[in-house]
Every structure is written in structure tokens, then in C-alpha cells.
mmCIF file of C-alpha atoms in Angstrom:
data_model
loop_
_atom_site.group_PDB
_atom_site.id
_atom_site.type_symbol
_atom_site.label_atom_id
_atom_site.label_comp_id
_atom_site.label_asym_id
_atom_site.label_seq_id
_atom_site.Cartn_x
_atom_site.Cartn_y
_atom_site.Cartn_z
ATOM 1 C CA MET A 270 -29.410 -10.939 -29.858
ATOM 2 C CA LYS A 271 -31.339 -9.828 -26.781
ATOM 3 C CA TYR A 272 -28.330 -10.035 -24.480
ATOM 4 C CA ILE A 273 -25.670 -8.777 -26.900
ATOM 5 C CA GLY A 274 -25.044 -5.562 -24.855
ATOM 6 C CA LEU A 275 -24.649 -7.522 -21.634
ATOM 7 C CA ILE A 276 -22.301 -10.041 -23.276
ATOM 8 C CA ILE A 277 -20.122 -7.270 -24.752
ATOM 9 C CA THR A 278 -19.930 -5.437 -21.384
ATOM 10 C CA THR A 279 -19.052 -8.634 -19.488
ATOM 11 C CA ALA A 280 -16.438 -9.577 -22.084
ATOM 12 C CA PHE A 281 -14.944 -6.063 -21.866
ATOM 13 C CA ILE A 282 -14.707 -6.282 -18.051
ATOM 14 C CA PHE A 283 -13.018 -9.700 -18.284
ATOM 15 C CA VAL A 284 -10.519 -8.451 -20.871
ATOM 16 C CA CYS A 285 -9.686 -5.451 -18.632
ATOM 17 C CA LEU A 286 -9.274 -7.738 -15.611
ATOM 18 C CA PHE A 287 -7.098 -10.150 -17.598
ATOM 19 C CA PHE A 288 -4.709 -7.385 -18.660
ATOM 20 C CA ALA A 289 -4.709 -5.736 -15.245
ATOM 21 C CA LEU A 290 -3.848 -8.977 -13.452
ATOM 22 C CA ASN A 291 -1.211 -10.022 -15.977
ATOM 23 C CA LYS A 292 0.518 -6.677 -16.024
ATOM 24 C CA LYS A 293 4.069 -6.877 -14.723
ATOM 25 C CA GLU A 294 4.666 -4.752 -11.654
ATOM 26 C CA GLN A 295 5.990 -1.407 -12.782
ATOM 27 C CA THR A 296 7.702 1.261 -10.803
ATOM 28 C CA LEU A 297 6.451 4.753 -11.381
ATOM 29 C CA LYS A 298 8.526 7.050 -13.523
ATOM 30 C CA SER A 299 10.300 9.675 -11.492
ATOM 31 C CA PRO A 300 9.052 13.205 -12.248
ATOM 32 C CA LEU A 301 12.706 14.256 -11.955
ATOM 33 C CA LEU A 302 13.652 12.468 -15.189
ATOM 34 C CA ASN A 303 15.084 14.828 -17.837
ATOM 35 C CA LYS A 304 15.323 17.590 -15.271
ATOM 36 C CA PRO A 305 18.440 19.102 -13.672
ATOM 37 C CA ILE A 306 19.627 17.421 -10.499
ATOM 38 C CA PRO A 307 18.012 18.815 -7.334
ATOM 39 C CA GLU A 308 20.054 20.910 -4.950
ATOM 40 C CA ILE A 309 22.755 18.957 -3.184
ATOM 41 C CA ASN A 310 25.238 20.163 -0.615
ATOM 42 C CA LEU A 311 26.560 17.405 1.595
ATOM 43 C CA ASP A 312 29.554 16.914 3.826
ATOM 44 C CA GLY A 313 31.821 14.263 2.431
ATOM 45 C CA LEU A 314 33.049 11.139 4.161
ATOM 46 C CA VAL A 315 36.510 12.600 3.716
ATOM 47 C CA GLU A 316 36.914 15.961 5.436
ATOM 48 C CA ASP A 317 36.695 19.019 3.132
ATOM 49 C CA ASP A 318 35.479 16.837 0.265
ATOM 50 C CA LYS A 319 31.919 18.143 -0.020
ATOM 51 C CA LEU A 320 29.471 16.779 -2.559
ATOM 52 C CA ASN A 321 27.562 19.572 -4.265
ATOM 53 C CA ASN A 322 26.031 20.577 -7.620
ATOM 54 C CA ASN A 323 29.444 21.718 -8.931
ATOM 55 C CA ASN A 324 30.577 18.093 -8.952
ATOM 56 C CA PHE A 325 28.143 17.282 -11.766
ATOM 57 C CA LYS A 326 29.756 18.873 -14.791
ATOM 58 C CA ASN A 327 31.104 17.602 -18.106
ATOM 59 C CA GLU A 328 30.903 13.896 -17.326
ATOM 60 C CA VAL A 329 28.375 11.121 -17.012
ATOM 61 C CA ILE A 330 27.926 10.175 -13.359
ATOM 62 C CA LEU A 331 26.021 7.516 -11.477
ATOM 63 C CA VAL A 332 24.577 8.587 -8.116
ATOM 64 C CA ASN A 333 23.863 5.743 -5.738
ATOM 65 C CA PHE A 334 21.864 6.145 -2.497
ATOM 66 C CA PHE A 335 23.018 3.487 -0.046
ATOM 67 C CA ALA A 336 23.625 2.697 3.639
ATOM 68 C CA SER A 337 25.541 0.135 5.647
ATOM 69 C CA TRP A 338 22.277 -0.970 7.342
ATOM 70 C CA CYS A 339 20.667 -1.737 3.985
ATOM 71 C CA VAL A 340 20.892 -5.454 3.173
ATOM 72 C CA PRO A 341 20.132 -5.149 -0.593
ATOM 73 C CA CYS A 342 23.016 -2.620 -0.768
ATOM 74 C CA ILE A 343 25.434 -5.435 0.124
ATOM 75 C CA VAL A 344 24.146 -7.437 -2.857
ATOM 76 C CA GLU A 345 24.428 -4.360 -5.072
ATOM 77 C CA HIS A 346 27.968 -3.518 -3.968
ATOM 78 C CA ASP A 347 29.623 -6.247 -6.082
ATOM 79 C CA PHE A 348 27.617 -5.150 -9.112
ATOM 80 C CA LEU A 349 28.887 -1.572 -8.700
ATOM 81 C CA PHE A 350 32.442 -2.921 -8.953
ATOM 82 C CA GLU A 351 31.379 -4.995 -11.955
ATOM 83 C CA LEU A 352 29.929 -1.897 -13.623
ATOM 84 C CA LYS A 353 33.160 0.042 -13.004
ATOM 85 C CA LYS A 354 35.154 -2.864 -14.448
ATOM 86 C CA GLN A 355 33.100 -2.805 -17.626
ATOM 87 C CA LYS A 356 32.921 0.994 -17.845
ATOM 88 C CA PRO A 357 35.148 3.211 -15.690
ATOM 89 C CA ILE A 358 32.386 5.648 -14.749
ATOM 90 C CA LYS A 359 32.378 7.944 -11.718
ATOM 91 C CA ILE A 360 29.995 6.739 -9.034
ATOM 92 C CA TYR A 361 28.991 9.177 -6.292
ATOM 93 C CA GLY A 362 27.569 7.519 -3.213
ATOM 94 C CA ILE A 363 25.023 9.256 -1.021
ATOM 95 C CA ASN A 364 25.111 7.619 2.358
ATOM 96 C CA TYR A 365 21.516 7.698 3.601
ATOM 97 C CA LYS A 366 20.821 8.082 7.342
ATOM 98 C CA ASP A 367 23.720 5.938 8.464
ATOM 99 C CA ASN A 368 26.164 5.602 11.306
ATOM 100 C CA ILE A 369 29.546 6.868 10.059
ATOM 101 C CA LYS A 370 31.515 4.333 12.129
ATOM 102 C CA ASN A 371 29.497 1.471 10.632
ATOM 103 C CA LEU A 372 29.883 2.970 7.156
ATOM 104 C CA LYS A 373 33.672 3.101 7.461
ATOM 105 C CA VAL A 374 33.827 -0.521 8.646
ATOM 106 C CA TRP A 375 31.455 -1.537 5.820
ATOM 107 C CA LEU A 376 33.626 0.147 3.178
ATOM 108 C CA VAL A 377 36.818 -1.441 4.513
ATOM 109 C CA LYS A 378 35.141 -4.859 4.507
ATOM 110 C CA LEU A 379 33.433 -4.656 1.092
ATOM 111 C CA GLY A 380 35.635 -2.125 -0.719
ATOM 112 C CA ASN A 381 34.849 1.365 -1.949
ATOM 113 C CA PRO A 382 33.533 1.758 -5.520
ATOM 114 C CA TYR A 383 32.669 5.437 -4.975
ATOM 115 C CA SER A 384 34.633 8.415 -6.306
ATOM 116 C CA LYS A 385 32.962 10.579 -3.672
ATOM 117 C CA ILE A 386 30.625 9.942 -0.765
ATOM 118 C CA GLY A 387 28.192 12.552 0.554
ATOM 119 C CA ILE A 388 26.640 12.083 3.976
ATOM 120 C CA ASP A 389 22.869 12.562 4.083
ATOM 121 C CA LYS A 390 22.437 12.428 7.834
ATOM 122 C CA THR A 391 18.859 13.741 7.953
ATOM 123 C CA GLY A 392 17.448 12.145 4.796
ATOM 124 C CA ILE A 393 16.506 15.562 3.366
ATOM 125 C CA THR A 394 18.691 15.066 0.288
ATOM 126 C CA GLY A 395 16.933 11.727 -0.233
ATOM 127 C CA ILE A 396 13.561 13.507 -0.202
ATOM 128 C CA ASN A 397 14.920 16.236 -2.521
ATOM 129 C CA TRP A 398 15.847 13.501 -4.991
ATOM 130 C CA GLY A 399 12.483 11.730 -4.605
ATOM 131 C CA VAL A 400 14.010 8.621 -3.047
ATOM 132 C CA ASN A 401 11.441 6.019 -1.899
ATOM 133 C CA GLY A 402 13.789 3.511 -0.380
ATOM 134 C CA ILE A 403 17.403 2.536 -0.801
ATOM 135 C CA PRO A 404 19.219 1.405 -2.855
ATOM 136 C CA GLU A 405 18.240 3.824 -5.606
ATOM 137 C CA SER A 406 20.440 5.161 -8.377
ATOM 138 C CA PHE A 407 20.362 8.016 -10.858
ATOM 139 C CA LEU A 408 22.281 8.350 -14.103
ATOM 140 C CA ILE A 409 23.273 11.963 -14.745
ATOM 141 C CA ASP A 410 24.426 13.307 -18.111
ATOM 142 C CA LYS A 411 27.252 15.764 -18.833
ATOM 143 C CA ASN A 412 24.920 18.727 -18.300
ATOM 144 C CA GLY A 413 23.721 17.595 -14.893
ATOM 145 C CA ILE A 414 20.382 16.276 -16.173
ATOM 146 C CA ILE A 415 18.844 13.115 -14.678
ATOM 147 C CA LYS A 416 18.484 10.645 -17.545
ATOM 148 C CA HIS A 417 17.675 7.361 -15.828
ATOM 149 C CA LYS A 418 16.575 6.141 -12.415
ATOM 150 C CA ILE A 419 16.920 2.669 -10.944
ATOM 151 C CA ASN A 420 14.646 1.751 -8.051
ATOM 152 C CA GLY A 421 16.274 -1.067 -6.164
ATOM 153 C CA VAL A 422 19.404 -3.110 -6.682
ATOM 154 C CA ILE A 423 21.683 -2.640 -9.689
ATOM 155 C CA ASP A 424 22.111 -6.199 -10.955
ATOM 156 C CA GLU A 425 23.414 -7.818 -14.144
ATOM 157 C CA LYS A 426 20.303 -6.804 -16.100
ATOM 158 C CA GLN A 427 20.526 -3.214 -14.876
ATOM 159 C CA ILE A 428 24.253 -3.076 -15.721
ATOM 160 C CA LYS A 429 23.410 -3.919 -19.345
ATOM 161 C CA ILE A 430 20.787 -1.159 -19.436
ATOM 162 C CA LEU A 431 23.180 1.281 -17.769
ATOM 163 C CA LEU A 432 26.022 0.481 -20.191
ATOM 164 C CA SER A 433 23.842 1.163 -23.223
ATOM 165 C CA LYS A 434 22.555 4.413 -21.691
ATOM 166 C CA ILE A 435 26.060 5.562 -20.697
ATOM 167 C CA GLU A 436 27.286 4.877 -24.222
ATOM 168 C CA LEU A 437 24.517 7.055 -25.641
ATOM 169 C CA LEU A 438 25.142 9.849 -23.146
ATOM 170 C CA GLU A 439 28.896 9.897 -23.768
ATOM 171 C CA LYS A 440 28.455 10.464 -27.510
ATOM 172 C CA MET B 27 5.741 45.743 38.600
ATOM 173 C CA LYS B 28 6.600 42.133 39.342
ATOM 174 C CA LYS B 29 3.020 41.045 38.616
ATOM 175 C CA ILE B 30 3.007 42.817 35.246
ATOM 176 C CA LEU B 31 6.296 41.180 34.298
ATOM 177 C CA ILE B 32 4.953 37.712 35.218
ATOM 178 C CA LEU B 33 1.775 38.452 33.230
ATOM 179 C CA ILE B 34 3.809 39.418 30.136
ATOM 180 C CA ILE B 35 5.954 36.293 30.405
ATOM 181 C CA LEU B 36 2.873 34.083 30.811
ATOM 182 C CA THR B 37 1.163 35.743 27.821
ATOM 183 C CA LEU B 38 4.217 35.202 25.622
ATOM 184 C CA PHE B 39 4.496 31.602 26.830
ATOM 185 C CA ALA B 40 0.789 30.930 26.092
ATOM 186 C CA GLN B 41 1.143 32.532 22.665
ATOM 187 C CA ASN B 42 4.013 30.181 21.826
ATOM 188 C CA ILE B 43 2.047 27.140 22.952
ATOM 189 C CA PHE B 44 -0.970 28.097 20.817
ATOM 190 C CA ALA B 45 1.256 28.867 17.813
ATOM 191 C CA ASP B 46 2.883 25.421 18.159
ATOM 192 C CA GLU B 47 -0.516 23.747 18.502
ATOM 193 C CA ASN B 48 -1.775 25.465 15.347
ATOM 194 C CA LEU B 49 1.352 24.443 13.473
ATOM 195 C CA ASP B 50 0.955 20.825 14.614
ATOM 196 C CA LYS B 51 -2.698 20.859 13.568
ATOM 197 C CA LYS B 52 -1.886 22.258 10.130
ATOM 198 C CA ALA B 53 1.007 19.789 9.692
ATOM 199 C CA ARG B 54 -1.278 16.847 10.536
ATOM 200 C CA GLU B 55 -3.881 18.093 8.054
ATOM 201 C CA ILE B 56 -1.227 18.011 5.313
ATOM 202 C CA ASN B 57 0.243 14.689 6.541
ATOM 203 C CA LYS B 58 -3.179 13.059 6.085
ATOM 204 C CA LYS B 59 -3.173 14.028 2.400
ATOM 205 C CA ILE B 60 0.277 12.606 1.650
ATOM 206 C CA ARG B 61 0.715 8.965 0.688
ATOM 207 C CA CYS B 62 3.483 6.975 2.312
ATOM 208 C CA VAL B 63 5.322 5.861 -0.833
ATOM 209 C CA VAL B 64 6.865 2.945 1.071
ATOM 210 C CA CYS B 65 3.631 1.409 2.400
ATOM 211 C CA GLN B 66 1.413 3.001 -0.305
ATOM 212 C CA SER B 67 -2.025 2.408 1.202
ATOM 213 C CA GLN B 68 -1.382 4.596 4.237
ATOM 214 C CA SER B 69 -0.935 8.308 4.695
ATOM 215 C CA ILE B 70 2.317 9.509 6.236
ATOM 216 C CA ASP B 71 0.218 10.458 9.262
ATOM 217 C CA ASP B 72 -0.560 6.767 9.856
ATOM 218 C CA SER B 73 2.725 5.260 8.720
ATOM 219 C CA ASP B 74 5.742 4.649 10.896
ATOM 220 C CA SER B 75 8.192 4.077 8.053
ATOM 221 C CA LEU B 76 11.507 5.920 8.035
ATOM 222 C CA LEU B 77 10.526 8.002 5.002
ATOM 223 C CA ALA B 78 7.096 8.892 6.453
ATOM 224 C CA ARG B 79 8.812 10.164 9.607
ATOM 225 C CA ASP B 80 11.241 12.261 7.526
ATOM 226 C CA LEU B 81 8.387 13.673 5.457
ATOM 227 C CA ARG B 82 6.471 14.643 8.609
ATOM 228 C CA VAL B 83 9.529 16.512 9.891
ATOM 229 C CA LEU B 84 10.025 18.184 6.501
ATOM 230 C CA ILE B 85 6.391 19.335 6.332
ATOM 231 C CA LYS B 86 6.577 20.853 9.816
ATOM 232 C CA ASP B 87 9.881 22.568 8.990
ATOM 233 C CA LYS B 88 8.425 24.017 5.788
ATOM 234 C CA LEU B 89 5.427 25.364 7.731
ATOM 235 C CA LYS B 90 7.820 26.946 10.230
ATOM 236 C CA GLU B 91 9.625 28.556 7.271
ATOM 237 C CA GLY B 92 6.282 30.145 6.356
ATOM 238 C CA LYS B 93 5.436 27.930 3.356
ATOM 239 C CA ASN B 94 1.728 27.298 2.752
ATOM 240 C CA GLU B 95 0.000 23.974 2.033
ATOM 241 C CA LYS B 96 0.038 24.431 -1.755
ATOM 242 C CA GLU B 97 3.758 25.204 -1.797
ATOM 243 C CA ILE B 98 4.530 22.130 0.328
ATOM 244 C CA ILE B 99 2.344 19.841 -1.800
ATOM 245 C CA ASP B 100 3.880 21.235 -5.027
ATOM 246 C CA PHE B 101 7.360 20.561 -3.606
ATOM 247 C CA LEU B 102 6.485 16.919 -2.902
ATOM 248 C CA VAL B 103 4.671 16.361 -6.226
ATOM 249 C CA GLU B 104 7.712 17.745 -8.099
ATOM 250 C CA ARG B 105 9.802 15.008 -6.510
ATOM 251 C CA TYR B 106 7.458 12.041 -6.175
ATOM 252 C CA GLY B 107 4.744 12.800 -8.731
ATOM 253 C CA GLU B 108 0.960 12.981 -8.256
ATOM 254 C CA PHE B 109 1.160 9.483 -6.783
ATOM 255 C CA ILE B 110 2.256 10.957 -3.468
ATOM 256 C CA LEU B 111 -1.191 12.524 -3.042
ATOM 257 C CA LEU B 112 -3.832 10.222 -1.591
ATOM 258 C CA LYS B 113 -6.406 12.283 -3.492
ATOM 259 C CA PRO B 114 -4.799 13.267 -6.818
ATOM 260 C CA ARG B 115 -5.552 16.759 -8.104
ATOM 261 C CA PHE B 116 -7.711 17.292 -11.177
ATOM 262 C CA ASN B 117 -5.347 18.260 -13.999
ATOM 263 C CA THR B 118 -4.301 17.176 -17.516
ATOM 264 C CA LYS B 119 -2.499 14.119 -16.129
ATOM 265 C CA THR B 120 -5.323 12.918 -13.892
ATOM 266 C CA TYR B 121 -8.526 13.943 -15.695
ATOM 267 C CA PHE B 122 -9.141 10.405 -17.003
ATOM 268 C CA LEU B 123 -8.831 9.027 -13.468
ATOM 269 C CA TRP B 124 -11.529 11.439 -12.257
ATOM 270 C CA LEU B 125 -13.813 11.256 -15.289
ATOM 271 C CA ALA B 126 -13.628 7.503 -15.949
ATOM 272 C CA PRO B 127 -16.162 6.509 -13.216
ATOM 273 C CA ILE B 128 -18.672 9.092 -14.503
ATOM 274 C CA ILE B 129 -18.190 7.907 -18.111
ATOM 275 C CA ILE B 130 -18.573 4.246 -17.064
ATOM 276 C CA ILE B 131 -21.716 4.937 -14.990
ATOM 277 C CA LEU B 132 -23.303 6.997 -17.810
ATOM 278 C CA SER B 133 -22.451 4.312 -20.402
ATOM 279 C CA GLY B 134 -23.997 1.689 -18.104
ATOM 280 C CA LEU B 135 -27.168 3.749 -17.686
ATOM 281 C CA PHE B 136 -27.504 4.248 -21.449
ATOM 282 C CA LEU B 137 -26.941 0.529 -21.996
ATOM 283 C CA ILE B 138 -29.615 -0.406 -19.437
ATOM 284 C CA LYS B 139 -31.991 2.177 -20.936
ATOM 285 C CA GLY B 140 -31.366 0.678 -24.395
ATOM 286 C CA ILE B 141 -32.068 -2.867 -23.191
ATOM 287 C CA PHE B 142 -35.314 -1.810 -21.478
ATOM 288 C CA LYS B 143 -36.440 0.151 -24.528
ATOM 289 C CA LYS B 144 -35.904 -2.879 -26.772
ATOM 290 C CA ASN B 145 -37.862 -5.088 -24.399
#
């Protein structure tokens, strides 16, 4: 009875430690979720085909930050085609701090799943969108609101999540 | 006349150098408060990651545009959340983070006091 306080405190600390150590690694929620897309005004890969805020109207769009120098982006590329096969959604690519020559070669070699590609030469658009590291993707609703963010590669599991979210947003 | 002209040019030149130095100093002060979200335990002042370098450039550009520290920090927090600050601000989202140590220490003191009293 004498040490009951000490025992309770120690047990509490151990329970906290147990939960803290067993917690699955979580990525922080983007503060941009449920907010309108940040300003975007990028030159396109194709001349005169700029990517700007006007391109985000009346349809659900996936925005994918990628680069030819990014190894995980190669892995993700096939999954983007898979997503389009399962749901013909528009995917806008934002090419992050890349070499245009390398990008063109990369797209010829791996194929082009993007409806539009904007060139973010300086990385400022990446910062505007709160990008930590590529690949990162954002699901945008018909009103230009960010509804979902994926940090890292879009894989089979993410495709399932995306498909259910797209279905909801298209209703 | 020539001497006066040289003096004016030198004064303007010196002014520019000091203005740049002040800007660099201010930028570094802000850089030290911003977490590198790629490496996480470093500030962007210490980090050499691609994003840290871009953020340093952005902060300097914003200062050149005439933005103050609060405006720059607000801009970054809007995009990356409070997590981007190495020392989070005290607000409704972070109050528990700041108050928890005080609550824990006070609870500990009361507990110890209780044990001693009983004994």
C-alpha cells in the first residue's frame, strides 16, 4: 500500500512507452487539406500549354509531383498507368527541378500517363504546395479543393484508397 | 568634383553591402527557426538537402520583397504546418505540448509530497 503511487506512475510510464514504440509511423496531415489549391502558374512541357489554376475546374484531378532523377517515381509510374486503366482520371504532372532533356527521354522510355505537365524549375511551386519530397500526390475535387494527399509512391494499396475517394468525389 | 563623385559612388556601394549583410543576417535568424522537413532534426540553416536550400532562397527572396519574419513564418506554417517550426508557437493546437511538462512536474511533486506526508 505504501508504494501504490510509485507503482501506478511506473505502470503509466510503461504503458505510454509501449504505445509510443508500437505506434506505426505516420505522416503528418497536410495543412492544405480541404483548402483550395495554392497558386500555380507553370510553363508546360508542350509549348503554350501552361498549367495554372484555371485547369482545376469541374473535374476530379490527381496532381503528381515527380522527376526523372527520382528513383521511386520510376516504381510509381506503372501504378499511375494502372490507376488510369481502372479509372480514367486526369493526372497532371508537376515536374520538380528536373532537366527537360532527361524528362523527355524518361517519358519516351516509360510512357506518359499525364494529361498535362507543368515544369517547376525552381521548386517554388513545390514549396507552395507543401511538398516534402517527391513523389507526392494530391487529389483535387471538382471545386479545386485538395481532398487527399499521398506522401510517397502510389502503389496498389494507395490505388484502392484513391479509387474509393474518387468515387465519392465524383458523386 | 571628381572626388565628390567617387565619394558618392563609394557611399552608395557601402550602403548596398551593409543592406545585403543585414538581409543575410535576418535570413539566417529565420533559417535557424525552420525545421528541415526532410532531415527533421536539423534546421534549414544546418541542412544541405534540396528542399532546405530552396527554403533558404525563398526566405531571402521574401525578405527582399519586404515581408517580415511573422509573414514568412505564417506562409511556411500554412503549407507545412506547425511542424516546420523547431520551436512551435503557443496556440490552441500546441498548448498541450507546452503545458504537458509543467503538468507532469507538478503532478510528480504532489505525488512525492503525498508519499512523504504519509510516511
